[in-house]
Amino acid sequence: MRTAVILLALLALAAIPGSLFPQRNVASDPAAVINYARENPRIAPWLDRLGMFDVYASSWFAAIYVLLLVSMTGCVLPRSRRLWQSVRGAPPPAPRNLGRLEGHRTWDTKQEPVEVIATAAAHLRRKGFRVVTTGEEVRAERGYLREVGNLAFHLSLLVFLVGIAAGRLFGFEGRVAVAEGGTFANDLSQYDAFTPSAWTDVDGLEPLSFRLEEFDVSYQTSGPNLGQPTEFAARLAYRAGSAQEKTITVEPNHPLDVNETKFFLTGNGYAPLITVRDGRGEVVFTGPVIFLPLDSSFASDGVVKVPDAQPTQLAFEGFFLPTADIGPQGPYSAFPDALNPQLFLTAYTGDLGFGDGVPQSVFTLDKDQLTQVRQNGQPLSQALSVGETMRLPGGQGSLTFDGVSRFANFQVAYDPGKEITLVAAVVLMVGLTASLVIRRRRVWLRLRPTEDGGSLVEVARYSLTRREPPPDEIENLMAALHRPDRSATASKDAPA
Amino acid sequence: MMFDAQTFAQLSNGLVYSAIAVYALALLAYAAETAGRVATTGTVGADSQARSRLVGAATIGAGSPDRSRLADAAPVVDDPPSRSRQLGAVGTSLTVLAFGLNLGGVVTRGLAAGRAPWGNMYEFVLVCALTAAAAYLAFLSRRPVRAFGVWIVAIVLLALGLAVTVLYTPAGDLVPVLDSYWLVIHVAAAITAGGVFTVGAVATALFLVRHRQERRGTAQEPRGRYAASLPTTRTLEQVAHTAHIFAFPIWTFAVIAGAIWAENSWGRYWGWDPKETWAFITWVCYAAHLHAQATAGWRGVRASWFALAGYAAFLFNFFGVNLWITGLHSYAGV
Ligand code: HEM
């Protein structure tokens, strides 16, 4: 037990640094560790060497819980054997000196010993005790379930670990943003981010596809929480395997679930609808472009890349404001809903850099070989309302802001160990409660003949748990014995 | 007459402020009772001193659970002079009244927002204060623990004071991700456990104080007198144990329900978010406490420190993490 206490204390201590330092593969902000390292260049490498950015996957953390589980198994298995023996065996004989036990009482009686013993045994059986009797003794015990609960609880911790391991070895997590009207097919190439586990079957992802038909969001338009979202709903048309297409509304806490691959709605934003024409006057791009929100009023930034434009490739960079307004510091968004949407863009020409084969983010521009478009010596910059067009000087092309649509961000998760973990958690909960609430105890009654032909009755009890047994148990037993006629009738309906 | 949300919100605020005022009066009454009890402890003197030594010896001597009932025969605190006892009774009545007002404040808050009234930190603290007071009153109805009153009421007052000054948020809707049925269950369980843990922590701390005094026999000295006026270590230990045994499975359930909620919202049931991490640390501390209580040589004083560490972790999770560390949970809003 001392080992268990020390290891548990170590486990608690070891978990602390993970809440103080940013963690890889954990935090809501994937850049947290990188940012921390940039701000603390001196200590970050040392912290990293100690595993401080990966506490819960570090070997020292694993060492503690593995030792704990090993020691627990070593502790609990012998206990299981003893429990098995005691469940099969009878309650043990009374100790020689009952007077040293709790609740010890004695009195004289003229009743027949057989009758006293039968009455006491019947009473105790009715109270749920397991009872054996001899000529002069009643031995009773109850609360075996406490030990069963304790064992089930401890062993469930092992099952728990199996469930966690299954998820860690076979599951995956991913993220994808889809604009209204856009589609997604469950293939590695379609994810914005994908984190497989050691043995994830990346070629065997669940066959499914969906189209985001519509994304609804509403905001509080008055009151103290003005601008706080009240509802998100993504309407999807999806097809699982070769089944018929179905529609579903995905909301927070209500994911799309296809055979345990789940799509959770975790974010949203705007995707302005844009049409770009190139220097030849041809439409080289048309559709939604995802702009990432920067704050709770959904001022967003994004880029438009048009590699197909001729004679020069085109790019645009800027802001989208759903409810544009001008403040002292320039344009800002006054409300998250699209009440007065505007795009603020600047333009670039030149080479987008796709040629060198290095994959690039759709949200940033590589400006190495791009030239900012200027007009009258100033960078060209324009605010567009819906329907307006930005024309580049010299007939290099144009961009039209056709309208506003939204995008939904899905967090994708597949964890095949989840059910195992849930079962373990339920067993843990039930076992723990049983082990803490049920009070295992023994009660003995012993008779000794006295000189005047009666008997001396002795009762006492012994608690095997730290919690006090029910206080009036002994008194009730005595009451049953002092009123033989009532107990006699009661003993008839007692279980045999 | 129809009440609208605004009226309920105002009513709730009024009730909370009244509860604070009445808790403050209860604190005064309890404090006066404590002062009276302490003042007379020295004069009851040698007799009670001897008895408490005896009790201490009996408690320490009894390694197995079949402790003698000697301790029950020594109700050291149960015979303070009547004026002090009356003050204690007044304190309890005021606590009950304040509890009622506190409850009213929580219920009207729920009516104002049209949902379970535990959706932001202000509301968590209101409900947690309520459950701590409830747990104390429940214990008081079966055991002589009035000596805790002054501490429980002080903690409750502190919590409510923080709630109305620092944490206040107007009644309103939840952000959609919090609008889940598992959240209601998860938070309710966490808050209930927290209230009961509070009583456990107070009993544990007083146990340590009392234990020191019994060992050193300092009832005559001014510093030892307060300790000597407390219930016996045996009573304190049992109250603490009962509280922990009751709260621990509820806390376990809260953590599991939280994991289920996280699974429903983000697709992963455990992510070592700071909030989850500290819930885990709390849990492990209390598990260590329960083991220590069953370990020879650790039972009693050493085991108590684990329980207090668990409570500290709980408090840190409640205040520290919500206010200082950001994570997915932080949009529960201050
Ligand atoms: C893996 C980590 C462990 C956890 C989370 C854990 C948790 C718990 C908890 C919460 C209890 C309280 C239930 C009660 O008091 O009846 C308990 C009891 C117990 N544990 Fe563990 N335990 C762990 C490991 C161990 C180990 C390593 C041992 C063996 C040395 C052990 C032996 C026991 C025993 C004998 C009890 C019953 C105590 C009593 O009779 O009051 N446990 N455990």
PDB file of C-alpha atoms and ligand atoms in Angstrom, chain A residues 1-5 7-8 11 65 67-76 79 146-147 150 153-154 157 428 431-432 434-437 464-466, chain B residues 241 245 248 252 283-284 286-288 290-291 293-294, ligand 1:
ATOM      1  CA  MET A   1       0.000   0.000   0.000  1.00  0.00           C
ATOM      2  CA  ARG A   2       2.858   2.375   0.716  1.00  0.00           C
ATOM      3  CA  THR A   3       4.111   1.860  -2.805  1.00  0.00           C
ATOM      4  CA  ALA A   4       0.685   2.747  -4.110  1.00  0.00           C
ATOM      5  CA  VAL A   5       0.560   5.972  -2.070  1.00  0.00           C
ATOM      6  CA  LEU A   7       3.365   6.231  -6.855  1.00  0.00           C
ATOM      7  CA  LEU A   8       0.003   7.985  -6.813  1.00  0.00           C
ATOM      8  CA  LEU A  11       1.625  10.590 -10.715  1.00  0.00           C
ATOM      9  CA  TYR A  65       1.652   4.666 -14.433  1.00  0.00           C
ATOM     10  CA  LEU A  67       4.720   0.805 -12.270  1.00  0.00           C
ATOM     11  CA  LEU A  68       1.491   1.749 -10.569  1.00  0.00           C
ATOM     12  CA  LEU A  69      -0.501  -0.721 -12.616  1.00  0.00           C
ATOM     13  CA  VAL A  70       2.066  -3.460 -12.108  1.00  0.00           C
ATOM     14  CA  SER A  71       2.103  -2.912  -8.379  1.00  0.00           C
ATOM     15  CA  MET A  72      -1.678  -2.737  -8.365  1.00  0.00           C
ATOM     16  CA  THR A  73      -1.933  -6.066 -10.170  1.00  0.00           C
ATOM     17  CA  GLY A  74       0.555  -7.586  -7.762  1.00  0.00           C
ATOM     18  CA  CYS A  75      -1.530  -6.300  -4.896  1.00  0.00           C
ATOM     19  CA  VAL A  76      -4.944  -7.115  -6.189  1.00  0.00           C
ATOM     20  CA  ARG A  79      -6.467 -10.275  -2.719  1.00  0.00           C
ATOM     21  CA  ARG A 146     -17.323  -4.406  -1.064  1.00  0.00           C
ATOM     22  CA  GLU A 147     -14.310  -6.528  -1.885  1.00  0.00           C
ATOM     23  CA  ASN A 150     -12.751  -2.980  -4.895  1.00  0.00           C
ATOM     24  CA  PHE A 153     -12.474  -1.225  -9.668  1.00  0.00           C
ATOM     25  CA  HIS A 154      -8.756  -1.860  -9.571  1.00  0.00           C
ATOM     26  CA  LEU A 157      -7.948   0.319 -14.536  1.00  0.00           C
ATOM     27  CA  LEU A 428     -14.738   1.578 -12.390  1.00  0.00           C
ATOM     28  CA  GLY A 431     -16.876  -0.873  -8.370  1.00  0.00           C
ATOM     29  CA  LEU A 432     -15.583   2.233  -6.681  1.00  0.00           C
ATOM     30  CA  ALA A 434     -19.558  -0.346  -4.016  1.00  0.00           C
ATOM     31  CA  SER A 435     -16.129  -0.434  -2.449  1.00  0.00           C
ATOM     32  CA  LEU A 436     -16.637   2.849  -0.637  1.00  0.00           C
ATOM     33  CA  VAL A 437     -20.273   2.550   0.350  1.00  0.00           C
ATOM     34  CA  LEU A 464     -13.602  -4.912   8.283  1.00  0.00           C
ATOM     35  CA  THR A 465     -13.918  -1.427   6.854  1.00  0.00           C
ATOM     36  CA  ARG A 466     -12.937   1.903   8.250  1.00  0.00           C
TER      37      ARG A 466
ATOM     38  CA  HIS B 241     -13.760  10.277   6.012  1.00  0.00           C
ATOM     39  CA  ILE B 245     -16.057   8.715   0.711  1.00  0.00           C
ATOM     40  CA  PHE B 248     -14.932  10.851  -4.264  1.00  0.00           C
ATOM     41  CA  THR B 252     -15.099  10.280 -10.366  1.00  0.00           C
ATOM     42  CA  TRP B 283      -8.660  12.615  -8.379  1.00  0.00           C
ATOM     43  CA  VAL B 284      -5.230  11.076  -7.929  1.00  0.00           C
ATOM     44  CA  TYR B 286      -7.788  11.818  -3.191  1.00  0.00           C
ATOM     45  CA  ALA B 287      -7.014   8.263  -4.314  1.00  0.00           C
ATOM     46  CA  ALA B 288      -3.626   8.617  -2.610  1.00  0.00           C
ATOM     47  CA  LEU B 290      -7.741   6.873   0.583  1.00  0.00           C
ATOM     48  CA  HIS B 291      -4.785   4.523   0.205  1.00  0.00           C
ATOM     49  CA  GLN B 293      -5.753   5.960   5.231  1.00  0.00           C
ATOM     50  CA  ALA B 294      -5.442   2.210   4.775  1.00  0.00           C
TER      51      ALA B 294
HETATM   52  C1  HEM C   1      -3.441   2.327 -10.388  1.00  0.00           C
HETATM   53  C2  HEM C   1      -3.627   3.137  -9.423  1.00  0.00           C
HETATM   54  C3  HEM C   1      -4.575   2.919  -8.293  1.00  0.00           C
HETATM   55  C4  HEM C   1      -5.692   3.627  -8.101  1.00  0.00           C
HETATM   56  C5  HEM C   1      -6.209   4.757  -8.984  1.00  0.00           C
HETATM   57  C6  HEM C   1      -6.322   3.132  -6.924  1.00  0.00           C
HETATM   58  C7  HEM C   1      -7.470   3.657  -6.378  1.00  0.00           C
HETATM   59  C8  HEM C   1      -8.045   3.213  -5.213  1.00  0.00           C
HETATM   60  C9  HEM C   1      -9.131   3.831  -4.565  1.00  0.00           C
HETATM   61  C10 HEM C   1      -9.849   5.072  -5.070  1.00  0.00           C
HETATM   62  C11 HEM C   1      -9.424   3.115  -3.458  1.00  0.00           C
HETATM   63  C12 HEM C   1     -10.489   3.456  -2.465  1.00  0.00           C
HETATM   64  C13 HEM C   1     -11.459   2.418  -2.299  1.00  0.00           C
HETATM   65  C14 HEM C   1     -11.532   2.006  -0.851  1.00  0.00           C
HETATM   66  O1  HEM C   1     -11.058   2.725   0.035  1.00  0.00           O
HETATM   67  O2  HEM C   1     -12.091   0.959  -0.612  1.00  0.00           O
HETATM   68  C15 HEM C   1      -8.494   2.046  -3.381  1.00  0.00           C
HETATM   69  C16 HEM C   1      -8.459   1.098  -2.386  1.00  0.00           C
HETATM   70  C17 HEM C   1      -7.509   0.128  -2.283  1.00  0.00           C
HETATM   71  N1  HEM C   1      -6.414  -0.022  -3.109  1.00  0.00           N
HETATM   72 FE1  HEM C   1      -6.001   1.010  -4.746  1.00  0.00          FE
HETATM   73  N2  HEM C   1      -5.587   2.114  -6.410  1.00  0.00           N
HETATM   74  C18 HEM C   1      -4.491   1.957  -7.216  1.00  0.00           C
HETATM   75  C19 HEM C   1      -3.457   1.091  -7.025  1.00  0.00           C
HETATM   76  C20 HEM C   1      -3.365   0.228  -5.959  1.00  0.00           C
HETATM   77  C21 HEM C   1      -2.207  -0.532  -5.650  1.00  0.00           C
HETATM   78  C22 HEM C   1      -0.877  -0.442  -6.385  1.00  0.00           C
HETATM   79  C23 HEM C   1      -2.528  -1.285  -4.581  1.00  0.00           C
HETATM   80  C24 HEM C   1      -1.655  -2.263  -3.855  1.00  0.00           C
HETATM   81  C25 HEM C   1      -0.597  -1.913  -3.198  1.00  0.00           C
HETATM   82  C26 HEM C   1      -3.872  -0.992  -4.210  1.00  0.00           C
HETATM   83  C27 HEM C   1      -4.555  -1.576  -3.166  1.00  0.00           C
HETATM   84  C28 HEM C   1      -5.713  -1.103  -2.640  1.00  0.00           C
HETATM   85  C29 HEM C   1      -6.384  -1.653  -1.504  1.00  0.00           C
HETATM   86  C30 HEM C   1      -5.914  -2.834  -0.702  1.00  0.00           C
HETATM   87  C31 HEM C   1      -7.504  -0.882  -1.279  1.00  0.00           C
HETATM   88  C32 HEM C   1      -8.545  -1.063  -0.190  1.00  0.00           C
HETATM   89  C33 HEM C   1      -8.275  -0.106   0.901  1.00  0.00           C
HETATM   90  C34 HEM C   1      -9.191  -0.318   2.063  1.00  0.00           C
HETATM   91  O3  HEM C   1      -9.317  -1.458   2.494  1.00  0.00           O
HETATM   92  O4  HEM C   1      -9.746   0.691   2.498  1.00  0.00           O
HETATM   93  N3  HEM C   1      -4.362  -0.060  -5.056  1.00  0.00           N
HETATM   94  N4  HEM C   1      -7.649   2.119  -4.480  1.00  0.00           N
END
